[in-house]
C-alpha positions as a printed Julia matrix, in Angstrom:
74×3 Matrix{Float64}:
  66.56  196.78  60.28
  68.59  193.9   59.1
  68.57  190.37  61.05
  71.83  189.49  62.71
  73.64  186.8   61.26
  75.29  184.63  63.58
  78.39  182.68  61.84
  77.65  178.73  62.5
  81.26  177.76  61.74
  82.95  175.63  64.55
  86.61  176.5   65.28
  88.73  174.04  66.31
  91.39  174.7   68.67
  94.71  173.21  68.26
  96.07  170.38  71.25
  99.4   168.42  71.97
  99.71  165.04  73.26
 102.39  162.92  73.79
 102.76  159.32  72.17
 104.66  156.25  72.78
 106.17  154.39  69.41
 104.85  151.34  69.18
 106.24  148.09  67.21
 105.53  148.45  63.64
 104.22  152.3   63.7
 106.0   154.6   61.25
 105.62  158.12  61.08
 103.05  158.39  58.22
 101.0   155.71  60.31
 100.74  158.42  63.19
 100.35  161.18  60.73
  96.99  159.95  58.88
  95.94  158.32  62.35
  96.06  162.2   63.87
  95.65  164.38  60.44
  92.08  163.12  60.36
  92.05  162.53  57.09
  93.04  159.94  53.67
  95.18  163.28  51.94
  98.09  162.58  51.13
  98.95  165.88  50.45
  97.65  166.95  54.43
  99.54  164.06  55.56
 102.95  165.1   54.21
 102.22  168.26  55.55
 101.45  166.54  59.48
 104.53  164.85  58.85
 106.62  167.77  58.39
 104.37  169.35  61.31
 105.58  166.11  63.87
 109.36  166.34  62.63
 109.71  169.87  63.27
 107.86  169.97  67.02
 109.92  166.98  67.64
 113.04  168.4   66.04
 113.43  165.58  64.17
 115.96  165.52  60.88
 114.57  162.09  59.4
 111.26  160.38  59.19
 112.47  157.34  61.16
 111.17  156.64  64.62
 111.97  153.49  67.16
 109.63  151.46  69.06
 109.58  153.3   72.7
 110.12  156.71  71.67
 107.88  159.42  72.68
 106.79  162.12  70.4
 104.92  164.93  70.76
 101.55  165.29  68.3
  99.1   167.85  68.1
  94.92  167.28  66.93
  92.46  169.14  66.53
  88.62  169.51  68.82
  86.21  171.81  70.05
């Protein structure tokens, strides 16, 4: 009789969260900040993520604006 294998790979479940804008944040700023990670390629594709959740047409954002973001946990 074979052993049972039991699959050690964590699955993350995906969250929203609201920000404020602050002075001097951009988009991309909030993208890597929340992408987890230094790809640019992952981070364009956050970006695009953000903009569409947030029905956004451009990548420009204002100082007091809220916008919605989703991460990734346990």
């Amino acid at each position: 009789m074979a052993d049972a294998h039991v699959d050690s790979q964590n699955t993350l479940k995906k969250y929203y969260k609201s920000i404020e804008v602050e002075s001097g944040d951009t988009l991309w700023d909030i993208a890597s900040e929340y992408a987890g990670t230094d790809n640019q390629e992952k981070i364009r594709s956050y970006v695009g993520e953000i903009m569409k959740i947030n029905g956004m047409t451009a990548d420009t954002i204002q100082s007091g604006e809220y916008l919605t973001v989703v991460y990734y946990a346990d």
